[in-house]
Short mmCIF file of N, CA, C and O in Angstrom, two decimals:
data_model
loop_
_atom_site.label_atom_id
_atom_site.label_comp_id
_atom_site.label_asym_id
_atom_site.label_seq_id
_atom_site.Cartn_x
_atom_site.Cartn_y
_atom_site.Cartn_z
N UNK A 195 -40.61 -5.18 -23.77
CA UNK A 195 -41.03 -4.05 -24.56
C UNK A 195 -39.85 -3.09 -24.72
O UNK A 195 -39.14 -2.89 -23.73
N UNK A 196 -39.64 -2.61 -25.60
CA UNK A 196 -38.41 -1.25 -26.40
C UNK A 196 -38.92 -0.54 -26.50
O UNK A 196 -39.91 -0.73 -27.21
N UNK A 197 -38.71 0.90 -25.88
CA UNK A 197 -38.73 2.14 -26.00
C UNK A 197 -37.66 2.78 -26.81
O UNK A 197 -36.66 2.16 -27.16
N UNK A 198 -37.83 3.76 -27.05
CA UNK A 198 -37.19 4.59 -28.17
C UNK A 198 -36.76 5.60 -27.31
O UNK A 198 -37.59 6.13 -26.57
N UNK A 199 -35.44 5.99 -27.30
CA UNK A 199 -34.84 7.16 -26.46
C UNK A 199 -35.04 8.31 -26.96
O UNK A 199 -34.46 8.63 -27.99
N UNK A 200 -35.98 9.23 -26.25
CA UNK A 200 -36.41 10.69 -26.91
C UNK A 200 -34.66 11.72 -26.85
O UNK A 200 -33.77 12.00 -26.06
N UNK A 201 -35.06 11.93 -28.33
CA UNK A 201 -34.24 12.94 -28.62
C UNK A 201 -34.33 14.18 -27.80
O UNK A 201 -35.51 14.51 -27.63
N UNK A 202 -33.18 15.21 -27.05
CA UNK A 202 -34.23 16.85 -27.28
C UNK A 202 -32.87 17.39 -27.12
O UNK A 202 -31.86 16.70 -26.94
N UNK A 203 -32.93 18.87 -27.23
CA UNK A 203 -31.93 19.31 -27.09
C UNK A 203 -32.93 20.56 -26.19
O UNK A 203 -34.14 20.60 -25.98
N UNK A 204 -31.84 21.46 -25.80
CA UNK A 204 -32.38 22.68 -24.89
C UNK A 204 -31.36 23.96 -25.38
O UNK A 204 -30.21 23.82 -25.79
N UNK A 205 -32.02 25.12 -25.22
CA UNK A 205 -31.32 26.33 -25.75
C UNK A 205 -31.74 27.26 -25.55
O UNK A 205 -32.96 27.38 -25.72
N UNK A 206 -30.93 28.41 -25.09
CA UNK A 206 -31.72 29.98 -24.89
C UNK A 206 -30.73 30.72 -24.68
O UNK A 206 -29.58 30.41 -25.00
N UNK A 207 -31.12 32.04 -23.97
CA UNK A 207 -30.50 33.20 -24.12
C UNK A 207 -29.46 33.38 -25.52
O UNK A 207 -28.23 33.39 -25.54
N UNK A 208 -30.43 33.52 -26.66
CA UNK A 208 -29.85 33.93 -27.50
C UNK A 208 -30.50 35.44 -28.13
O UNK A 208 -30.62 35.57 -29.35
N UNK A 209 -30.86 36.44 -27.27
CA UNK A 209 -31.03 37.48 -27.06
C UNK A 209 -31.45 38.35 -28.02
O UNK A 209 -30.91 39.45 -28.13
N UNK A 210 -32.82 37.80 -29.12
CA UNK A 210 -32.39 38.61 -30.18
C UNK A 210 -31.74 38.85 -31.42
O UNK A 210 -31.41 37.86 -32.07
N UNK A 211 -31.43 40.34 -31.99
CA UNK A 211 -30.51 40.46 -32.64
C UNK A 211 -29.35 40.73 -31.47
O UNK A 211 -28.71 41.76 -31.69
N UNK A 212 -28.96 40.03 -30.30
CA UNK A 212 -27.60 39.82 -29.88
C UNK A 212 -27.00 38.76 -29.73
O UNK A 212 -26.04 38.40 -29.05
N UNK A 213 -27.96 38.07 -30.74
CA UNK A 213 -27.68 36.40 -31.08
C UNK A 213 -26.28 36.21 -31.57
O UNK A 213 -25.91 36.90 -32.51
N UNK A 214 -25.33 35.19 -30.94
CA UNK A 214 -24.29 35.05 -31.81
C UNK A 214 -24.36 34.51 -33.37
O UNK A 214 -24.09 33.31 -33.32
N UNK A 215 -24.46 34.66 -33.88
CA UNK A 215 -24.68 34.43 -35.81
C UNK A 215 -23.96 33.09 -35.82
O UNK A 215 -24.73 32.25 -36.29
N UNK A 216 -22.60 32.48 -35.43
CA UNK A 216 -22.00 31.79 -35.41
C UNK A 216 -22.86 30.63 -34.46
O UNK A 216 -23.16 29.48 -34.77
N UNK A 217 -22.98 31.00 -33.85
CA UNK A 217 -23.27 29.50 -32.24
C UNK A 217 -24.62 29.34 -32.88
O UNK A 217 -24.77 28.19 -33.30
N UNK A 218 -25.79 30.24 -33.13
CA UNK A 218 -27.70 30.16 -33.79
C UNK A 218 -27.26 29.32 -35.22
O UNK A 218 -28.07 28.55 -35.74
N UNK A 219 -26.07 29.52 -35.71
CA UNK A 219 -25.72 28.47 -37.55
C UNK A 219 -25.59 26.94 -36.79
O UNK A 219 -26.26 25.99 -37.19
N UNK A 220 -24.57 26.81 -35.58
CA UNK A 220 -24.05 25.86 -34.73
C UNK A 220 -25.25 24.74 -34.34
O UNK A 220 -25.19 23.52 -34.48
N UNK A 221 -26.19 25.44 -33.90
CA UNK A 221 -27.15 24.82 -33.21
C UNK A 221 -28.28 24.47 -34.17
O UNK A 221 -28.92 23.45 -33.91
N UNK A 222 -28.63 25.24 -35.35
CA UNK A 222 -29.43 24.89 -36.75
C UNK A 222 -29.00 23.93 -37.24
O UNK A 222 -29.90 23.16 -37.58
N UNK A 223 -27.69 23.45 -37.52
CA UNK A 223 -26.93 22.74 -38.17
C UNK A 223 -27.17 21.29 -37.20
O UNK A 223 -27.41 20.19 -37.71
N UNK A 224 -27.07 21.50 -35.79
CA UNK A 224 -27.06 20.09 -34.87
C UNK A 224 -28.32 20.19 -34.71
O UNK A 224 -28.20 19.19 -34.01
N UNK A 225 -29.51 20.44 -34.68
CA UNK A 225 -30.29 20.23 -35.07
C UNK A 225 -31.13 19.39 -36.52
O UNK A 225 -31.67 18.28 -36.44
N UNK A 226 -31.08 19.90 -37.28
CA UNK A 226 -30.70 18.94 -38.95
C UNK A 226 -30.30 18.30 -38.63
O UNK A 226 -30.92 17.30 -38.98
N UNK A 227 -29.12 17.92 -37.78
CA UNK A 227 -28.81 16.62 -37.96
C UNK A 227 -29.18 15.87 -37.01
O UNK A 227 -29.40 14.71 -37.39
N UNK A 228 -29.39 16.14 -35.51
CA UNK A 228 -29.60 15.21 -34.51
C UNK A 228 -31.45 15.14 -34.87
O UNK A 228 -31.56 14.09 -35.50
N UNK A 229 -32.20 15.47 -34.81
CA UNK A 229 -33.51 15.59 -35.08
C UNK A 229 -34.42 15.27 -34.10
O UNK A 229 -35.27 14.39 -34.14
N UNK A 230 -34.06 16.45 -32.75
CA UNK A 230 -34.76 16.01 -31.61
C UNK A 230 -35.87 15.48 -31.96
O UNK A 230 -36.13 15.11 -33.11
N UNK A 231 -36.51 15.41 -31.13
CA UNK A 231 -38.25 15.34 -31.02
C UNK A 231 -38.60 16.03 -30.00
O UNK A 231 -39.74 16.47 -30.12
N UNK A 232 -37.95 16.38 -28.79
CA UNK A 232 -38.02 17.57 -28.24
C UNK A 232 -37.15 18.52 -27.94
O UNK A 232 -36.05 18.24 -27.46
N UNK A 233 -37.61 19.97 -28.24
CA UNK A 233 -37.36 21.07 -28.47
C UNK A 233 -37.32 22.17 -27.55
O UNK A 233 -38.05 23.13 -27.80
N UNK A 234 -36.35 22.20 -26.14
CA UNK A 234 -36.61 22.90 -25.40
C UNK A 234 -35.90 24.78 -25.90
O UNK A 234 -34.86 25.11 -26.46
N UNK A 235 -37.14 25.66 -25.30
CA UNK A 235 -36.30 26.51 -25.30
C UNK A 235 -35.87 27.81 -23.85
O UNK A 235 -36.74 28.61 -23.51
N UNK A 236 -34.73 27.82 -23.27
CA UNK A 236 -34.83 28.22 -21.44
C UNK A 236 -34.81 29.49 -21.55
O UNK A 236 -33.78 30.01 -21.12
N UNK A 237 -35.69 30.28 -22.02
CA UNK A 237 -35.53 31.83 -22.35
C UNK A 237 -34.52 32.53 -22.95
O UNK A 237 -33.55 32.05 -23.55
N UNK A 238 -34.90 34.15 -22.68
CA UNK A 238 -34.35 34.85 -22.93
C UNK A 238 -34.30 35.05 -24.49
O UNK A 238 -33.26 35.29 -25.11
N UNK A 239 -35.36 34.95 -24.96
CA UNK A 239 -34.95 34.69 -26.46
C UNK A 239 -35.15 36.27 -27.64
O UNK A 239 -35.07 36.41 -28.86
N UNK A 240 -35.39 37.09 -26.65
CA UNK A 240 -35.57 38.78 -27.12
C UNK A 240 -34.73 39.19 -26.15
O UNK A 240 -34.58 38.53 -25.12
N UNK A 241 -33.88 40.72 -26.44
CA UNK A 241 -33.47 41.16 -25.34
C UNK A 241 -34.06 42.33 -24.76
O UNK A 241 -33.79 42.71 -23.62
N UNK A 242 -34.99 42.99 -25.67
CA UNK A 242 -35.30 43.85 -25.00
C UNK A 242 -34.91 44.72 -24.57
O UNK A 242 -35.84 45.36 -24.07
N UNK A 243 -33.89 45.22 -24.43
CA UNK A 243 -32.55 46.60 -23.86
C UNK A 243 -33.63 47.87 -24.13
O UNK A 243 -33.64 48.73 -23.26
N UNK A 244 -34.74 48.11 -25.50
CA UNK A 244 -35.29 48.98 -24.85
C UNK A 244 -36.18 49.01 -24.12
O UNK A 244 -36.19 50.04 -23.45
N UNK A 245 -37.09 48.24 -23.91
CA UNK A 245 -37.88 48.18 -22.66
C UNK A 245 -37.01 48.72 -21.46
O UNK A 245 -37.10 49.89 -21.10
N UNK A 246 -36.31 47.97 -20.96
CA UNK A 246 -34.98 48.24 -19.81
C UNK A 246 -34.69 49.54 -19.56
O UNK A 246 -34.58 49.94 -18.40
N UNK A 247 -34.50 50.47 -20.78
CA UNK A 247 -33.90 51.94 -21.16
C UNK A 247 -35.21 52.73 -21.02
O UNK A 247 -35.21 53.82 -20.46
N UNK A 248 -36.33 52.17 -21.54
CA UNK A 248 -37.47 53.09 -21.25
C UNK A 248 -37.90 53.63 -22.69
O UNK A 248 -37.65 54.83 -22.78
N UNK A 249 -38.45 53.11 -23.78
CA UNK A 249 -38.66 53.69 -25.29
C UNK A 249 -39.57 54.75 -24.70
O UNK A 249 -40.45 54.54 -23.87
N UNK A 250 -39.31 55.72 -25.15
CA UNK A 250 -40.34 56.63 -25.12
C UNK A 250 -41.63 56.63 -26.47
O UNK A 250 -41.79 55.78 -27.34
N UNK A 251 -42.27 57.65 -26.29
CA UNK A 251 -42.98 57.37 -27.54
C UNK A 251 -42.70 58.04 -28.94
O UNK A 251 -43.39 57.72 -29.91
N UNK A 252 -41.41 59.22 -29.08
CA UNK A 252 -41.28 59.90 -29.67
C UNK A 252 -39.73 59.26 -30.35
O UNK A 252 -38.91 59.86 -31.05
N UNK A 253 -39.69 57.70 -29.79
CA UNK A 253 -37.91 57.48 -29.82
C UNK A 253 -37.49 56.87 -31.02
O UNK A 253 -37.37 55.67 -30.80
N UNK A 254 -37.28 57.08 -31.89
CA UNK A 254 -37.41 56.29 -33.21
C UNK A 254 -35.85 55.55 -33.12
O UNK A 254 -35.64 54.69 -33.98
N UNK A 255 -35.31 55.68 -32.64
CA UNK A 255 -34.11 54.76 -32.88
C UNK A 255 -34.07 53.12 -31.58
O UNK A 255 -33.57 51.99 -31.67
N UNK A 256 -34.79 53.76 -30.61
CA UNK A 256 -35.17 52.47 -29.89
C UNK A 256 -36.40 51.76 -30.37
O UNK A 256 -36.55 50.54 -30.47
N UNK A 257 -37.21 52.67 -30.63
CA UNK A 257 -38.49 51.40 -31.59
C UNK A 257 -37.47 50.72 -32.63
O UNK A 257 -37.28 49.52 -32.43
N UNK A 258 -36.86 51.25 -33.62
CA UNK A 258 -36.60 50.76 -34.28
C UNK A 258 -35.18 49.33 -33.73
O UNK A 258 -34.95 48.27 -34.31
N UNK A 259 -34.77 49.65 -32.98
CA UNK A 259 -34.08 48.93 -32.10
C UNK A 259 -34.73 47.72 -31.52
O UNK A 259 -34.35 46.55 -31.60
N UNK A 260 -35.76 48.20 -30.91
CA UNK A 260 -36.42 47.04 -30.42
C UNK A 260 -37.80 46.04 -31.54
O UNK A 260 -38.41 45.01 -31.25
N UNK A 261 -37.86 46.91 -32.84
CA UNK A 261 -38.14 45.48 -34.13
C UNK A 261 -37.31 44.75 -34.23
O UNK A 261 -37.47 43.56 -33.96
N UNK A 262 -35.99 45.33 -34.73
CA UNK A 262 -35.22 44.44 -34.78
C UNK A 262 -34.70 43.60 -33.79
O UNK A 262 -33.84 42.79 -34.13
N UNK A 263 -35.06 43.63 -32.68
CA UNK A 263 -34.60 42.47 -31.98
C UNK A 263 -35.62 41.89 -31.60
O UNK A 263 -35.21 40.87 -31.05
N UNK A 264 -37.14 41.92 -31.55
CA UNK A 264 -38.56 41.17 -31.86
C UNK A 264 -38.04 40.31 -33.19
O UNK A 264 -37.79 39.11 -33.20
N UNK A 265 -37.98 40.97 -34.00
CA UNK A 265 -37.70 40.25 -35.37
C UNK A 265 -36.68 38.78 -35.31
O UNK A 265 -36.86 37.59 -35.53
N UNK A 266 -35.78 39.49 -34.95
CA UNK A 266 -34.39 38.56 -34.37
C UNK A 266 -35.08 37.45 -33.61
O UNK A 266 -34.99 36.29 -34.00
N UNK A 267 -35.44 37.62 -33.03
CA UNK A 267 -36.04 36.50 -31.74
C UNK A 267 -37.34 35.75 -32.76
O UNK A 267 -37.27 34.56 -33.04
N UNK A 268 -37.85 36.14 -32.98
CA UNK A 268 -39.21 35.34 -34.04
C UNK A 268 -38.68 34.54 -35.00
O UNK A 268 -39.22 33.48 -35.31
N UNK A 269 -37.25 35.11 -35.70
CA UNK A 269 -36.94 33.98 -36.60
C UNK A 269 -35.72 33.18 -35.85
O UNK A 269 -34.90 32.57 -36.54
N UNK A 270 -35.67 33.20 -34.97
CA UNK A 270 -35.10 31.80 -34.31
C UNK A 270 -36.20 30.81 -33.60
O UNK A 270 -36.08 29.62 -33.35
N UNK A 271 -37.17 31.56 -33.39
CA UNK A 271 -38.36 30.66 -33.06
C UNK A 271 -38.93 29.86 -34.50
O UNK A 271 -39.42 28.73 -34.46
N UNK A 272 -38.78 30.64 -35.70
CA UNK A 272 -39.26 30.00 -36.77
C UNK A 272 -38.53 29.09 -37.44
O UNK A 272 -38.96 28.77 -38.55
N UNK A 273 -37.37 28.52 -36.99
CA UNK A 273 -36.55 27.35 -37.39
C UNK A 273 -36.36 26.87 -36.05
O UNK A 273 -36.29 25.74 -36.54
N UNK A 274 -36.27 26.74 -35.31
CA UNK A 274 -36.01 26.41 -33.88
C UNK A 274 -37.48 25.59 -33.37
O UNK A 274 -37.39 24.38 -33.15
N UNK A 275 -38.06 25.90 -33.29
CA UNK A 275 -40.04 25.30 -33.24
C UNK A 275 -39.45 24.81 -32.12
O UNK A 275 -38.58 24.00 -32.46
N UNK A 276 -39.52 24.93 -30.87
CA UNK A 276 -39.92 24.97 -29.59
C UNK A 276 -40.64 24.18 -29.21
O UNK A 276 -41.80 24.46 -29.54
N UNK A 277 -40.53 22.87 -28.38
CA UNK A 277 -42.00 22.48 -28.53
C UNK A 277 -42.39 22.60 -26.70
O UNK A 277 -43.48 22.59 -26.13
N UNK A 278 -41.00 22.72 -26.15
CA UNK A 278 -41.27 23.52 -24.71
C UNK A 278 -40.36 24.75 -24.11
O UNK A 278 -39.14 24.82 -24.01
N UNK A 279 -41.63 25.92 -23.68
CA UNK A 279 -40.95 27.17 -24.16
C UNK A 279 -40.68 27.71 -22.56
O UNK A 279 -41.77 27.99 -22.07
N UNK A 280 -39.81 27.89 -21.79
CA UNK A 280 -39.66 28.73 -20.31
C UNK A 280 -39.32 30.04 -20.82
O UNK A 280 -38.78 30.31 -21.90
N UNK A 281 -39.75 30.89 -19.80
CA UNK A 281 -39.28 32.18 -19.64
C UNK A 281 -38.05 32.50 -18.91
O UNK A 281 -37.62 31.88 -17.94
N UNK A 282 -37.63 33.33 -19.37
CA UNK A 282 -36.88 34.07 -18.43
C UNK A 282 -36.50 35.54 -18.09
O UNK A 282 -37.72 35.73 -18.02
N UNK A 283 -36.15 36.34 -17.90
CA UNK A 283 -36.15 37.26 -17.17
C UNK A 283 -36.76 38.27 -18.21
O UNK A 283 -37.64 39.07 -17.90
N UNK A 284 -36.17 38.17 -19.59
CA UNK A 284 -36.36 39.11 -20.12
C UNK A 284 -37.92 38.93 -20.91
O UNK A 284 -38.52 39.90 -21.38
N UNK A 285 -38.42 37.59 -20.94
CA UNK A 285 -39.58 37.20 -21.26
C UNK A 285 -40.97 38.18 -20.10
O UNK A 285 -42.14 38.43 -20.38
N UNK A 286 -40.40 38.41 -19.16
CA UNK A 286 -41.17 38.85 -18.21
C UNK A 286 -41.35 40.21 -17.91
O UNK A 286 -42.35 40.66 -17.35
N UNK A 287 -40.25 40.94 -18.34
CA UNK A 287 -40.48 42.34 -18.50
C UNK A 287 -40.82 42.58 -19.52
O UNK A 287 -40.70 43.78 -19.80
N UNK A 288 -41.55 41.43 -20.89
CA UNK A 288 -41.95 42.09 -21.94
C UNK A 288 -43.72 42.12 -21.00
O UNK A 288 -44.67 42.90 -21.14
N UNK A 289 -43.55 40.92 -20.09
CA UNK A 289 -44.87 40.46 -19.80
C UNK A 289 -45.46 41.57 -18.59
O UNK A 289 -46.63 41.66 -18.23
N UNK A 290 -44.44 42.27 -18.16
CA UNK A 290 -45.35 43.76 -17.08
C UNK A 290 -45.21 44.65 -18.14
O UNK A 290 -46.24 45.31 -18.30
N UNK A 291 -44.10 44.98 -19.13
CA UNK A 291 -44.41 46.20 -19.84
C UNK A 291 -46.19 46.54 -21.01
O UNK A 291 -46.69 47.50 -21.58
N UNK A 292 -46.47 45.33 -20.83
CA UNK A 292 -47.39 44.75 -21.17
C UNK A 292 -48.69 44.98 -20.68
O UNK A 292 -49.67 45.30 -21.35
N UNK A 293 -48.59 44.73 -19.19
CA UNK A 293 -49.28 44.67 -18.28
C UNK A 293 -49.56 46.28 -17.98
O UNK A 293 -50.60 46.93 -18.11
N UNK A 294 -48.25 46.66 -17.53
CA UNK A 294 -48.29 48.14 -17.41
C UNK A 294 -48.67 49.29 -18.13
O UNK A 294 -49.04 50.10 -17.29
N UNK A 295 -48.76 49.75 -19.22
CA UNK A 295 -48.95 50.09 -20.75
C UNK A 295 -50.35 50.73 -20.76
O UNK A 295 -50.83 51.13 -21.82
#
């Protein structure tokens, strides 16, 4: 019997909008072409810096700080499709700020 060698690749800490633009084109591109079948991704994929800093509720330049790097992180999930997702550090302080709130 022949098995078929599963494709996957693995990837993370790309932080956001503190994504390198260059290495997230790098990895889209080897992707297209290698065509895992699995899709790991090892966190870190928001950075979050304001959570960390403390947004207040009156802070309009860290809300707005921290869409854009929600944003950032969602559309690497939306070409990227994940099909196994770990956390990591910064995944988890979205998950007490959360909690805490």
């Amino acid at each position: 019997m022949s098995s078929k060698p599963i494709r996957w690749v693995a990837a993370g800490d790309n932080h956001g909008d503190k994504g390198d633009p260059e290495s997230l084109a790098a990895l889209k591109a080897f992707c297209a072409d290698y065509k895992p079948d699995v899709r790991i991704h090892l966190g870190d994929c928001f950075d979050l810096r304001s959570l960390r800093r403390g947004v207040g509720a009156n802070d309009a330049e860290a809300a707005e700080s921290l869409k854009a790097d929600i944003e950032a992180g969602i559309e690497m999930l939306r070409w990227y499709r994940p099909t196994v997702y770990l956390w990591g550090n910064h995944e988890h302080r979205l998950d007490h700020a959360i909690a805490t709130s």
